mmCIF file of C-alpha atoms in Angstrom:
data_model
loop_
_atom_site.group_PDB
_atom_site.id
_atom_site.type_symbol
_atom_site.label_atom_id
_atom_site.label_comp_id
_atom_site.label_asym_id
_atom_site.label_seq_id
_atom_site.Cartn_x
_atom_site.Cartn_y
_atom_site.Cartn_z
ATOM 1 C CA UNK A 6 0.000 0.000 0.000
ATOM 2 C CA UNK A 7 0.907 3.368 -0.506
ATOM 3 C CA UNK A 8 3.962 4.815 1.888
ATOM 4 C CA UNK A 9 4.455 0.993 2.816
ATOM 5 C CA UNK A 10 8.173 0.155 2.543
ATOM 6 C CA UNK A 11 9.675 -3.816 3.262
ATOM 7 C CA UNK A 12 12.856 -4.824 3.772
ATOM 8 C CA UNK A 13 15.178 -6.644 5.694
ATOM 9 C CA UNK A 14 17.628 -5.086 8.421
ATOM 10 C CA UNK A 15 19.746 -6.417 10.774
ATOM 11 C CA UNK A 16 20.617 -4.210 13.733
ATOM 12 C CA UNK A 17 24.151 -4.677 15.770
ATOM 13 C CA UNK A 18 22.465 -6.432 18.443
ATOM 14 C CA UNK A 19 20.991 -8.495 15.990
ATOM 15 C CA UNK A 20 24.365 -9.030 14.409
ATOM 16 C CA UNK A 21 25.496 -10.175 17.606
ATOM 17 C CA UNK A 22 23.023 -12.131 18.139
ATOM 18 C CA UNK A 23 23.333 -13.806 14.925
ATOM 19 C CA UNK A 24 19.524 -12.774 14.280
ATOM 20 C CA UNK A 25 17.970 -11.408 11.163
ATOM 21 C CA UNK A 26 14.832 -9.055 11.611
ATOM 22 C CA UNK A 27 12.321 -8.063 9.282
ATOM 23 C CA UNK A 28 11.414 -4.351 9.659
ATOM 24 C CA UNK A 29 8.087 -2.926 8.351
ATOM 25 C CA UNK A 30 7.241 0.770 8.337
ATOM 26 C CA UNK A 31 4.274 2.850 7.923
ATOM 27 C CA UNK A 32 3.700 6.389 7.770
ATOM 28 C CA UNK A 33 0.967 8.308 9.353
ATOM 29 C CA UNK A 34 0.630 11.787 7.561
ATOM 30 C CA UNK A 35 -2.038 13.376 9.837
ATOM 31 C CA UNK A 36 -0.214 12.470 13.236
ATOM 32 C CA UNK A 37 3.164 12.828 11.643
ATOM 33 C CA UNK A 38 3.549 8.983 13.198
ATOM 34 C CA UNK A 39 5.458 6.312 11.691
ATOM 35 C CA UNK A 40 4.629 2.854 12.475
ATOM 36 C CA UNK A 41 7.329 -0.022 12.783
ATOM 37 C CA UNK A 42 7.046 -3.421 12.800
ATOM 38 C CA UNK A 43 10.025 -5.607 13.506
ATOM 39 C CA UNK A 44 9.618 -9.452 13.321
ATOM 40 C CA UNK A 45 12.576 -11.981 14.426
ATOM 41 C CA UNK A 46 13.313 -14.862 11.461
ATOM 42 C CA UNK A 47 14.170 -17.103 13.954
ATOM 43 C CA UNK A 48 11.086 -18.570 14.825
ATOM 44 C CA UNK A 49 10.735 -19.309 10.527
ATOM 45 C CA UNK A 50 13.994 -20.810 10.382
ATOM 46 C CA UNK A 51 13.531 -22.826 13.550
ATOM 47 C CA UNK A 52 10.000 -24.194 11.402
ATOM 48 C CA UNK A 53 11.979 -24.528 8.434
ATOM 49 C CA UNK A 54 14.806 -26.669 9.815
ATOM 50 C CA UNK A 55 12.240 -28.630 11.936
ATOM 51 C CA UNK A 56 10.360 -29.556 8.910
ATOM 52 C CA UNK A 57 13.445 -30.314 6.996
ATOM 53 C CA UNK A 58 14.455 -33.030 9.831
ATOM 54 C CA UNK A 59 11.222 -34.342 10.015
ATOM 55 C CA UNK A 60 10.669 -35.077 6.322
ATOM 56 C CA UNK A 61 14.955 -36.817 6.562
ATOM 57 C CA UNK A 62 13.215 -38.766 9.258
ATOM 58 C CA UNK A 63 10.404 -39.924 7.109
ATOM 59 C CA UNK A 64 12.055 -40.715 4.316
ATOM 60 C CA UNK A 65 14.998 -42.872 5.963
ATOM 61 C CA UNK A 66 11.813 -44.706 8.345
ATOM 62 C CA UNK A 67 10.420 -45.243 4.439
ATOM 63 C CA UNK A 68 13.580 -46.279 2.804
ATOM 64 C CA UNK A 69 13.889 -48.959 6.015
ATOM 65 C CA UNK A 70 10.458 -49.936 5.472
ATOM 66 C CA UNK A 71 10.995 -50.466 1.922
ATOM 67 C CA UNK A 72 13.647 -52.519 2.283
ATOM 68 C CA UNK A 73 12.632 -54.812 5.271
ATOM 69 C CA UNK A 74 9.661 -55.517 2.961
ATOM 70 C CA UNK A 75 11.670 -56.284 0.035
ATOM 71 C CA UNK A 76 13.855 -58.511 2.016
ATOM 72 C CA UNK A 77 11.073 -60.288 3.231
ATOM 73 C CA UNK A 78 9.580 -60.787 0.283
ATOM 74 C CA UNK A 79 12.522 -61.815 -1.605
ATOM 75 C CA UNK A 80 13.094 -64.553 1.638
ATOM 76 C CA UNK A 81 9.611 -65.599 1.150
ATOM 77 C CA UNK A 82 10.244 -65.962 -2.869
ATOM 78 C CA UNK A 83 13.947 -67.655 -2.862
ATOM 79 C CA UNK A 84 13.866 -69.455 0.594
ATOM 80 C CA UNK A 85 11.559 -72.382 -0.973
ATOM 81 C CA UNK A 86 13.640 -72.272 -3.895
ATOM 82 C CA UNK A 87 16.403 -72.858 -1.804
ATOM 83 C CA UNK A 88 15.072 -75.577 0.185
ATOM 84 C CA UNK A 89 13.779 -77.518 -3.423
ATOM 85 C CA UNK A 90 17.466 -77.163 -5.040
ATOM 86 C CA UNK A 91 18.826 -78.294 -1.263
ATOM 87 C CA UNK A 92 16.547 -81.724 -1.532
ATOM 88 C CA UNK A 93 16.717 -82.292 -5.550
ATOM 89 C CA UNK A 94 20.836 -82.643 -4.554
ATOM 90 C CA UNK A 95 19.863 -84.606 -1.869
ATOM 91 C CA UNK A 96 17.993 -86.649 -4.002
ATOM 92 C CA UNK A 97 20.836 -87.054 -6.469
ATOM 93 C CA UNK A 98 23.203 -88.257 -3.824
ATOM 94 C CA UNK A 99 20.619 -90.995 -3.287
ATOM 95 C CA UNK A 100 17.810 -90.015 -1.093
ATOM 96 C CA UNK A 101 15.395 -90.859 -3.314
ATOM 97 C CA UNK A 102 12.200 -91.258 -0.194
ATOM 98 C CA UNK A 103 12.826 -87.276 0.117
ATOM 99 C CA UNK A 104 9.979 -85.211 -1.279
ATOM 100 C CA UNK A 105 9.780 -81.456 -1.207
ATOM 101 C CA UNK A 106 6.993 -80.169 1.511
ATOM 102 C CA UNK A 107 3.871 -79.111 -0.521
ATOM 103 C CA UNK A 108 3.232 -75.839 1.493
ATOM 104 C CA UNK A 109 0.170 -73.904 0.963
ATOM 105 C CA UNK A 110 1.546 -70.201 0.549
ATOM 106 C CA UNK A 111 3.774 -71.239 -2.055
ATOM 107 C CA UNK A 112 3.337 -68.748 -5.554
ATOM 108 C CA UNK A 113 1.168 -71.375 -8.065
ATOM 109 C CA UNK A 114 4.110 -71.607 -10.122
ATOM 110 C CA UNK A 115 6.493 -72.951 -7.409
ATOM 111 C CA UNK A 116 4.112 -75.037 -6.088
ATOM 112 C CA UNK A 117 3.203 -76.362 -9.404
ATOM 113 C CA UNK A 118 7.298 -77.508 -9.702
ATOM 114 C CA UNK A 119 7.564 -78.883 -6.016
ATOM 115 C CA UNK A 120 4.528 -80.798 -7.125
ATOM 116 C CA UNK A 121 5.309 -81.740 -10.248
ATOM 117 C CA UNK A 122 8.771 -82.688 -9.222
ATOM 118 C CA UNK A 123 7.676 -85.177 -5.775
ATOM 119 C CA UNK A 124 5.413 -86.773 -9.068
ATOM 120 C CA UNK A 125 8.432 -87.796 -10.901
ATOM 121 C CA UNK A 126 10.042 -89.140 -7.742
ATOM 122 C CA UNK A 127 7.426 -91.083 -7.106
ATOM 123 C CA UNK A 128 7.070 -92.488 -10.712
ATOM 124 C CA UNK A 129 10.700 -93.054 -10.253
ATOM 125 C CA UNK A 130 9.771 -94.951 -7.131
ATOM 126 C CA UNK A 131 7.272 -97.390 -8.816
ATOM 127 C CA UNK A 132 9.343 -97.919 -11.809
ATOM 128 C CA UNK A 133 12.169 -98.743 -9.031
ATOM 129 C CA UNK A 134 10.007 -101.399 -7.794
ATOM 130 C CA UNK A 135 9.079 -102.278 -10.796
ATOM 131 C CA UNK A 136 12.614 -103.050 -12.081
ATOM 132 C CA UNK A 137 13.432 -105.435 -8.985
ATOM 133 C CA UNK A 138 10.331 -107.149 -9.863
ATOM 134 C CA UNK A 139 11.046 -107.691 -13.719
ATOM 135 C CA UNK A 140 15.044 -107.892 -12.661
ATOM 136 C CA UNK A 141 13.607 -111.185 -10.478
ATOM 137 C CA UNK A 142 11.706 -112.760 -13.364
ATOM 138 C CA UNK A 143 13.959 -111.801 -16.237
ATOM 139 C CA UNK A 144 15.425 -115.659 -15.904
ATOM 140 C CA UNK A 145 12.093 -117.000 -17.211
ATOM 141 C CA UNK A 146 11.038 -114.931 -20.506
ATOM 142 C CA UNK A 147 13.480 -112.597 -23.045
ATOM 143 C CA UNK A 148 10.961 -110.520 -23.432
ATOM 144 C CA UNK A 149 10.714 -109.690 -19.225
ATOM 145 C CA UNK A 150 14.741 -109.142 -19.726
ATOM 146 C CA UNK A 151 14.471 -106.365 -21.936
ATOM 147 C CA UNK A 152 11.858 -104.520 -19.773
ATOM 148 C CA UNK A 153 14.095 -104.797 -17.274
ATOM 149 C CA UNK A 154 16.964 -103.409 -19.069
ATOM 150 C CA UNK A 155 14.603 -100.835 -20.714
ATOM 151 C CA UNK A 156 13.486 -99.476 -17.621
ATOM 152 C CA UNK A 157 16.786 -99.565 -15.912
ATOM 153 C CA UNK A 158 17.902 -97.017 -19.305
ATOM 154 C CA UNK A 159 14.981 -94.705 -18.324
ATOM 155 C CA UNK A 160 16.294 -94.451 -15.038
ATOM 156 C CA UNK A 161 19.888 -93.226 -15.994
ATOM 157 C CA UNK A 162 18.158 -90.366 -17.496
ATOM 158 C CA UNK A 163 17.901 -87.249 -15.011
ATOM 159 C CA UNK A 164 17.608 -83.715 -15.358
ATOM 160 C CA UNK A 165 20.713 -82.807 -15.270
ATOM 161 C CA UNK A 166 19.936 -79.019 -16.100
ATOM 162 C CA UNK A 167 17.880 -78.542 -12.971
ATOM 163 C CA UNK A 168 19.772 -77.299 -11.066
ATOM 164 C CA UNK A 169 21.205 -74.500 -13.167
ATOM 165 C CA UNK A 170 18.107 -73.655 -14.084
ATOM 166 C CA UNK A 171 16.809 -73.145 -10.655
ATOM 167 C CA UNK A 172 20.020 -70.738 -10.348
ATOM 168 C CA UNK A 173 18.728 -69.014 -13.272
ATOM 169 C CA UNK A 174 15.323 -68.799 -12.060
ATOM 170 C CA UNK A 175 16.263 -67.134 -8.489
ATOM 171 C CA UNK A 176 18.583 -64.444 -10.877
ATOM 172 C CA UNK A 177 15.532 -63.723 -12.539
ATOM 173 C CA UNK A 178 13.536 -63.192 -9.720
ATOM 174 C CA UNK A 179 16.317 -60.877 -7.831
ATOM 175 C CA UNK A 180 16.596 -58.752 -11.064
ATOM 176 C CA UNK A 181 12.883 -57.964 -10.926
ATOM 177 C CA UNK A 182 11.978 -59.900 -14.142
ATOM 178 C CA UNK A 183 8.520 -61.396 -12.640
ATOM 179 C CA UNK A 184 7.119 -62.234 -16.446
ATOM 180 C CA UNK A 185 10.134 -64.306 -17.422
ATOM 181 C CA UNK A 186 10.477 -65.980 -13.979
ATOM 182 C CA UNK A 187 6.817 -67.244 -14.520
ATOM 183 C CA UNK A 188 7.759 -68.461 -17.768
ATOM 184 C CA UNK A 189 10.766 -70.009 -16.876
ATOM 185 C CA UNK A 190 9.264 -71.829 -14.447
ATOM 186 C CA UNK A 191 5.999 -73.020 -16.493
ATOM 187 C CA UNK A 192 8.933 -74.557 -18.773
ATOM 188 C CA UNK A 193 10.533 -76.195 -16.457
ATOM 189 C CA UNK A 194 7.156 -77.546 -15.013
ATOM 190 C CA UNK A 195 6.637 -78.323 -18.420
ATOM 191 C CA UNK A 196 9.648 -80.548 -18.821
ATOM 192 C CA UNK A 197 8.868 -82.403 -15.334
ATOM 193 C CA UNK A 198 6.209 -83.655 -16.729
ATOM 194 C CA UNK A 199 7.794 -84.855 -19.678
ATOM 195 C CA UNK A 200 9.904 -86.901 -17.751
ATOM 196 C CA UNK A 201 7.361 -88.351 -15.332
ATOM 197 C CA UNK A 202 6.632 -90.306 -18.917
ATOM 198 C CA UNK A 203 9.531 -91.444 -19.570
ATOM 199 C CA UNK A 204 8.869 -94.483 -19.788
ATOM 200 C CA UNK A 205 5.827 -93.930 -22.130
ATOM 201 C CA UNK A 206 5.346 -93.238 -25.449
ATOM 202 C CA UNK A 207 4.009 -89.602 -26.565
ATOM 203 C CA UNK A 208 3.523 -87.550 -29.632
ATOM 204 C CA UNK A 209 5.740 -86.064 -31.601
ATOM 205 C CA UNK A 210 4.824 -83.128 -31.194
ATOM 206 C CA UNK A 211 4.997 -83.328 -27.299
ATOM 207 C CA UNK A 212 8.249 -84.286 -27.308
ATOM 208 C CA UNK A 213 9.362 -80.836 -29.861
ATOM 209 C CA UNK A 214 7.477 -78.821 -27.361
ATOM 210 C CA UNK A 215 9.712 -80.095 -24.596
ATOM 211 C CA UNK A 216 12.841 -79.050 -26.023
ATOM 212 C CA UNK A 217 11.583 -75.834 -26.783
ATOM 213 C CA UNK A 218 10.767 -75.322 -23.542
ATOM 214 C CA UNK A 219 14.077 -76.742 -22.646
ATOM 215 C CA UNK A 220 15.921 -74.449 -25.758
ATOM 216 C CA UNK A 221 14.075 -71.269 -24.469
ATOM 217 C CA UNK A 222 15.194 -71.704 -20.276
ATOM 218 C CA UNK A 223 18.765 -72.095 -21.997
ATOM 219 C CA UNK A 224 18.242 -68.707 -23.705
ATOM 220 C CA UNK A 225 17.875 -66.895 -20.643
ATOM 221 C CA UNK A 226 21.524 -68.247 -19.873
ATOM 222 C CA UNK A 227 22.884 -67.845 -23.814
ATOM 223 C CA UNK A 228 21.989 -64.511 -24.671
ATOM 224 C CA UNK A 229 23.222 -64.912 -28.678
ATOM 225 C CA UNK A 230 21.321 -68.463 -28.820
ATOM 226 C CA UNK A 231 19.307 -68.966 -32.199
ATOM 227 C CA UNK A 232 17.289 -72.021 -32.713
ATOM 228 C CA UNK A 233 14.985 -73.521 -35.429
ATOM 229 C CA UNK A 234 12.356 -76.704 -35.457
ATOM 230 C CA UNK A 235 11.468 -77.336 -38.708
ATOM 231 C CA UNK A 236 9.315 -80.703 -39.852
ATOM 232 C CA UNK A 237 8.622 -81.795 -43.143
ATOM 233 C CA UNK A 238 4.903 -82.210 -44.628
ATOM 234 C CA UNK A 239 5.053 -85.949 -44.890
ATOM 235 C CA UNK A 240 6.039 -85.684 -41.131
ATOM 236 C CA UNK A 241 3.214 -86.643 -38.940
ATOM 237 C CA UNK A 242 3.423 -84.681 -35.874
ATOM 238 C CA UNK A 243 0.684 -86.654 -33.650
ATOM 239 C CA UNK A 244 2.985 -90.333 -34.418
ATOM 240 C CA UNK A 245 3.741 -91.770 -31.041
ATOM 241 C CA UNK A 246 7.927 -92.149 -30.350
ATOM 242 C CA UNK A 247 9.397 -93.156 -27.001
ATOM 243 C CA UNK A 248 9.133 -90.045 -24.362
ATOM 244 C CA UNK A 249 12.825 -87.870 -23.851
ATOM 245 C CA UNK A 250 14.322 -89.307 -27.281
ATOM 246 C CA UNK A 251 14.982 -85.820 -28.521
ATOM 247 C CA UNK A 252 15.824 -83.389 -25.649
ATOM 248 C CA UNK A 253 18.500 -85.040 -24.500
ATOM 249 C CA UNK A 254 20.136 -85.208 -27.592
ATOM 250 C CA UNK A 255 19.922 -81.331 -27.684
ATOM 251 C CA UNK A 256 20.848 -81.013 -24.110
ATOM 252 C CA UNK A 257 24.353 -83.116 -24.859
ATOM 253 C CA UNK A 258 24.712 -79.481 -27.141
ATOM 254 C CA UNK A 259 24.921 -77.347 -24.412
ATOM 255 C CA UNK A 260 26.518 -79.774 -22.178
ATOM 256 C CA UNK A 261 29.798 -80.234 -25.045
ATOM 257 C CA UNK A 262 28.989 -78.433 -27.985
ATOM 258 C CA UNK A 263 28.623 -74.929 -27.240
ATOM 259 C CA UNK A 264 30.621 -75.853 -23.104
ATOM 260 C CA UNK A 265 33.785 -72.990 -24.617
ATOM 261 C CA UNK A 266 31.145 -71.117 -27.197
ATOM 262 C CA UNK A 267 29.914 -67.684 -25.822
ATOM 263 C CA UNK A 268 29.012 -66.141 -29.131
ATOM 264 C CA UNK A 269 27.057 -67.046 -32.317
ATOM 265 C CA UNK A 270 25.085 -69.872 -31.214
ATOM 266 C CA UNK A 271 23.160 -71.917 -33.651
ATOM 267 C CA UNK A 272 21.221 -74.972 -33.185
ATOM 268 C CA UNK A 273 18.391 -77.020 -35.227
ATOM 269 C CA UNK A 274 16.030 -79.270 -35.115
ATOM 270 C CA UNK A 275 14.745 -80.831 -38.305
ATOM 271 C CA UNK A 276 12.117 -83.867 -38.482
ATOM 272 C CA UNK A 277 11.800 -85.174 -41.984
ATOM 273 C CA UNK A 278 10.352 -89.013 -43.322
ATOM 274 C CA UNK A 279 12.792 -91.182 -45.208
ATOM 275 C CA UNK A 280 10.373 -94.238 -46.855
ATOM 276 C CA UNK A 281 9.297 -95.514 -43.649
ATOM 277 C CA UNK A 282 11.584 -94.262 -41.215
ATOM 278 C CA UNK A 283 11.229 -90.760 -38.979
ATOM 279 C CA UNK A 284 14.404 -89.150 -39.243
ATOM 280 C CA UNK A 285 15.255 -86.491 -36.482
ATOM 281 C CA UNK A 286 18.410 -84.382 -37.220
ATOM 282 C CA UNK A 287 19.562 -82.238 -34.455
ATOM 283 C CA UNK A 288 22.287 -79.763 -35.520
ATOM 284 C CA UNK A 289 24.677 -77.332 -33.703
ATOM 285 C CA UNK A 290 27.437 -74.799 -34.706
ATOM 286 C CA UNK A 291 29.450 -75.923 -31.645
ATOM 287 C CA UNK A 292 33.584 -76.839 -30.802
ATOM 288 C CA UNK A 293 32.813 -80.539 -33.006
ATOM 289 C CA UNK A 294 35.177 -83.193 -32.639
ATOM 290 C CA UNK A 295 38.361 -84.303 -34.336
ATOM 291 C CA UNK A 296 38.686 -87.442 -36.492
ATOM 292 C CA UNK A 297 39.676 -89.171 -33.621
ATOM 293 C CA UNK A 298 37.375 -87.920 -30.711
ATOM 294 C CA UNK A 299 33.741 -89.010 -33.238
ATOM 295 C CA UNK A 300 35.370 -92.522 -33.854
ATOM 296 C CA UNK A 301 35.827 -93.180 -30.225
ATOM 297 C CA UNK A 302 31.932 -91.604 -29.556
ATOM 298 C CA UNK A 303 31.057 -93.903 -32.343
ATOM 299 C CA UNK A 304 32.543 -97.096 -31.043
ATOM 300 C CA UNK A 305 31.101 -96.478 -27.822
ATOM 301 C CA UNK A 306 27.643 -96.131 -29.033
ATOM 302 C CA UNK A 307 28.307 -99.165 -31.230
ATOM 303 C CA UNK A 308 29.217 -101.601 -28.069
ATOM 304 C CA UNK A 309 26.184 -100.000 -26.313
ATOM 305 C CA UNK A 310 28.667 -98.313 -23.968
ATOM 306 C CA UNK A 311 26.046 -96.645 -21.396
ATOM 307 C CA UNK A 312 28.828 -94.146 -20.020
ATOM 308 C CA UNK A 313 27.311 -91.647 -21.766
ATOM 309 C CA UNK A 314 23.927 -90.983 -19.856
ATOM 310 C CA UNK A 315 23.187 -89.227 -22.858
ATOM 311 C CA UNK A 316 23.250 -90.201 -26.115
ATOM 312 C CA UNK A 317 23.853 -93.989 -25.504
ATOM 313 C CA UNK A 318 21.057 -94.723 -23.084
ATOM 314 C CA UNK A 319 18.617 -92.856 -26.066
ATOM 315 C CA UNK A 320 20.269 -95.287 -28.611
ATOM 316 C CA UNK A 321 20.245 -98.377 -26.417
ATOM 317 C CA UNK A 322 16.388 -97.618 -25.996
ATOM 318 C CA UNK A 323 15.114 -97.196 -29.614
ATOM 319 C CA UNK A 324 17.668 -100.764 -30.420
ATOM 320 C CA UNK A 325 15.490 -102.025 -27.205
ATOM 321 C CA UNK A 326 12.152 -101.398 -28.755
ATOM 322 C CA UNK A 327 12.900 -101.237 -32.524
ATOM 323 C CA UNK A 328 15.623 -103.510 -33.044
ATOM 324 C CA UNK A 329 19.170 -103.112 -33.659
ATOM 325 C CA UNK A 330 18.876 -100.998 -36.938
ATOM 326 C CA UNK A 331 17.093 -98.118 -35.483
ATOM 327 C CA UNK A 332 19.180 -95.493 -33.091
ATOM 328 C CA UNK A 333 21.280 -92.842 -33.331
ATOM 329 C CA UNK A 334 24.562 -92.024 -35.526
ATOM 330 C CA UNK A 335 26.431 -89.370 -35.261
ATOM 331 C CA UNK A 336 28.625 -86.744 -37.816
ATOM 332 C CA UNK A 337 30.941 -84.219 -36.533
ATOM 333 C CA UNK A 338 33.764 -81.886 -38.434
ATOM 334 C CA UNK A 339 36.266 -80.266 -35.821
ATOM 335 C CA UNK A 340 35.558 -76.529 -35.351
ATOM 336 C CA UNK A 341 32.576 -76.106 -37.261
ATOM 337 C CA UNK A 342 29.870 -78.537 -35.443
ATOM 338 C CA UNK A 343 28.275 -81.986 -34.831
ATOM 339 C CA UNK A 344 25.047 -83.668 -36.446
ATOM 340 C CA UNK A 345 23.357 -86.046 -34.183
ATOM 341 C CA UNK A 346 20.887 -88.253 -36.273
ATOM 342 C CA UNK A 347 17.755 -90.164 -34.696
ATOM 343 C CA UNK A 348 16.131 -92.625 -36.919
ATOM 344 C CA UNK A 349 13.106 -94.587 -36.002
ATOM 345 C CA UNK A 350 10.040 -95.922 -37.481
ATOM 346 C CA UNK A 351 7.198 -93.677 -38.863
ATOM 347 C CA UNK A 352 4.013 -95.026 -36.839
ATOM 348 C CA UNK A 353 0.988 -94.175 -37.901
ATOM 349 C CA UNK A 354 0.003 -94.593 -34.085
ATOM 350 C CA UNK A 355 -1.797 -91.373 -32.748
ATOM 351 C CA UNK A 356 -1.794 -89.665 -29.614
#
């Protein structure tokens, strides 16, 4: 207002009190008066520093919060996990009567693997019994001598990438990625199952859906990994072929192929019909094997050397239940990759 004036004025007293006052004056013309008004800052700056301190306080009681929740919550997530990987090695060192506690607050997708996962220990179980049984009668028929040897293949076969993929998974979820953790583990739920029949026969295309689920959990691990399934026409896709005949065959890739190969990695899976035979060729771009490294592989799966968990108990099996021209060969050029070749009957058997 008119003959107002504001500013700011610190008097000695004030200087020596370390004190800044705000002066206001007002003139009175008819009295010849001049009002003054002097406020202190202090009280302001006292506020000021109060609310600063209290808002520090807040947001350290929030950051604490935050991460006492997060910590829980990431215990909650990963200590199952932790528990399942701790019994699955248990398991391999043996322990086979261990199963993994079915807990109720479990997320669906873990509980769906623990689940999954006590199934196949229990198949294992009955086949185990199963096997002494057929073991103790092989003496009076052939044919109860090859069950018995057929079943004892099957269970040679484990998952070896299990645990590494349960490492992979608990990454995942510590890096935030919730969408591919409940992908990842849907595939590898996926591939339990798979195994729980391995000692059936399933389609085709079952079988090419577990190794993509298998090829796809190894891409979260091999960043530059490129894979194709191809099939031909005359291929049919609902035939029935023994269960786990094709993923291991592209596990043994990862496992030796591509074991020094960081960059660049290629691997196919082609399913074509030659006359009456399926023919499965499963390609990589991997280390290979010199002249003298495939000759020893071949000799070994030629004497039915089971040594190789791998590839040998797959081509034992399909001699088992085709006959001795049926199995798997092998091709390999050092540097430059391996060709692993699966050749069975065509069935016209459906799903």
């Amino acid at each position: 207002s008119e003959g107002g004036i504001l500013y700011r004025k610190s008097t000695l007293a004030d200087d020596v009190a370390n004190t800044e006052i705000l002066t206001s004056e007002k003139e009175i013309p008819l009295m010849g008066w001049t009002l003054c008004f002097r406020i202190s800052t202090h009280p302001v700056i006292q506020t000021a520093r109060l609310n600063l301190l209290i808002n520090i306080i807040i947001a350290v009681a929030i950051l604490i919060f935050g991460t006492l929740v997060s910590s829980w919550r990431i215990r909650k997530i990963l200590g199952p996990l932790y528990r399942t990987i701790e019994i699955m090695e248990r398991v391999s060192n043996g322990e086979i009567a261990l199963r993994i506690p079915e807990i109720e607050d479990l997320t669906p997708e873990i509980s769906q693997m623990n689940h999954t996962f006590n199934q196949m220990l229990d198949h294992m179980a009955a086949l185990s019994q199963k096997e002494k049984q057929l073991i103790m009668k092989a003496a009076k028929a052939e044919v109860l001598q090859k069950q018995a040897q057929f079943d004892a293949l099957n269970h040679q076969i484990r998952p070896h990438f299990l645990f590494n993929t349960l490492n992979t998974i608990i990454l995942l979820i510590k890096m935030g990625k919730n969408e591919e953790t409940v992908t990842a583990v849907g595939q590898l739920a996926t591939i339990l199952r798979g195994m729980i029949n391995a000692d059936k026969f399933v389609c085709l295309n079952e079988e090419i859906n577990i190794c993509k689920c298998y090829i796809e959990l190894q891409q979260l691990r091999h960043d530059t990994l490129q894979y194709d399934i191809t099939a031909s026409e005359d291929a049919d896709m609902d035939c029935l072929i023994p269960a786990m005949t094709i993923q291991p065959v592209v596990e043994n890739c990862f496992i030796h192929a591509f074991e020094n190969k960081n960059e660049d990695i290629i691997l196919s899976v082609d399913i074509s019909v030659d006359k009456e035979n399926l023919v499965i060729e499963v390609t990589d771009n991997g280390d290979g094997m010199s002249a003298k490294q495939l000759e020893e592989v071949r000799k070994k799966l030629q004497n039915n050397d089971s040594s190789n968990v791998g590839l040998s108990n797959i081509n034992n099996r399909l001699k088992l239940i085709y006959g001795p021209e049926y199995g798997i060969s092998i091709d390999a050029e050092y540097g430059l990759g391996t060709i692993v070749t699966i050749i069975m009957p065509h069935r016209s058997m459906k799903c």
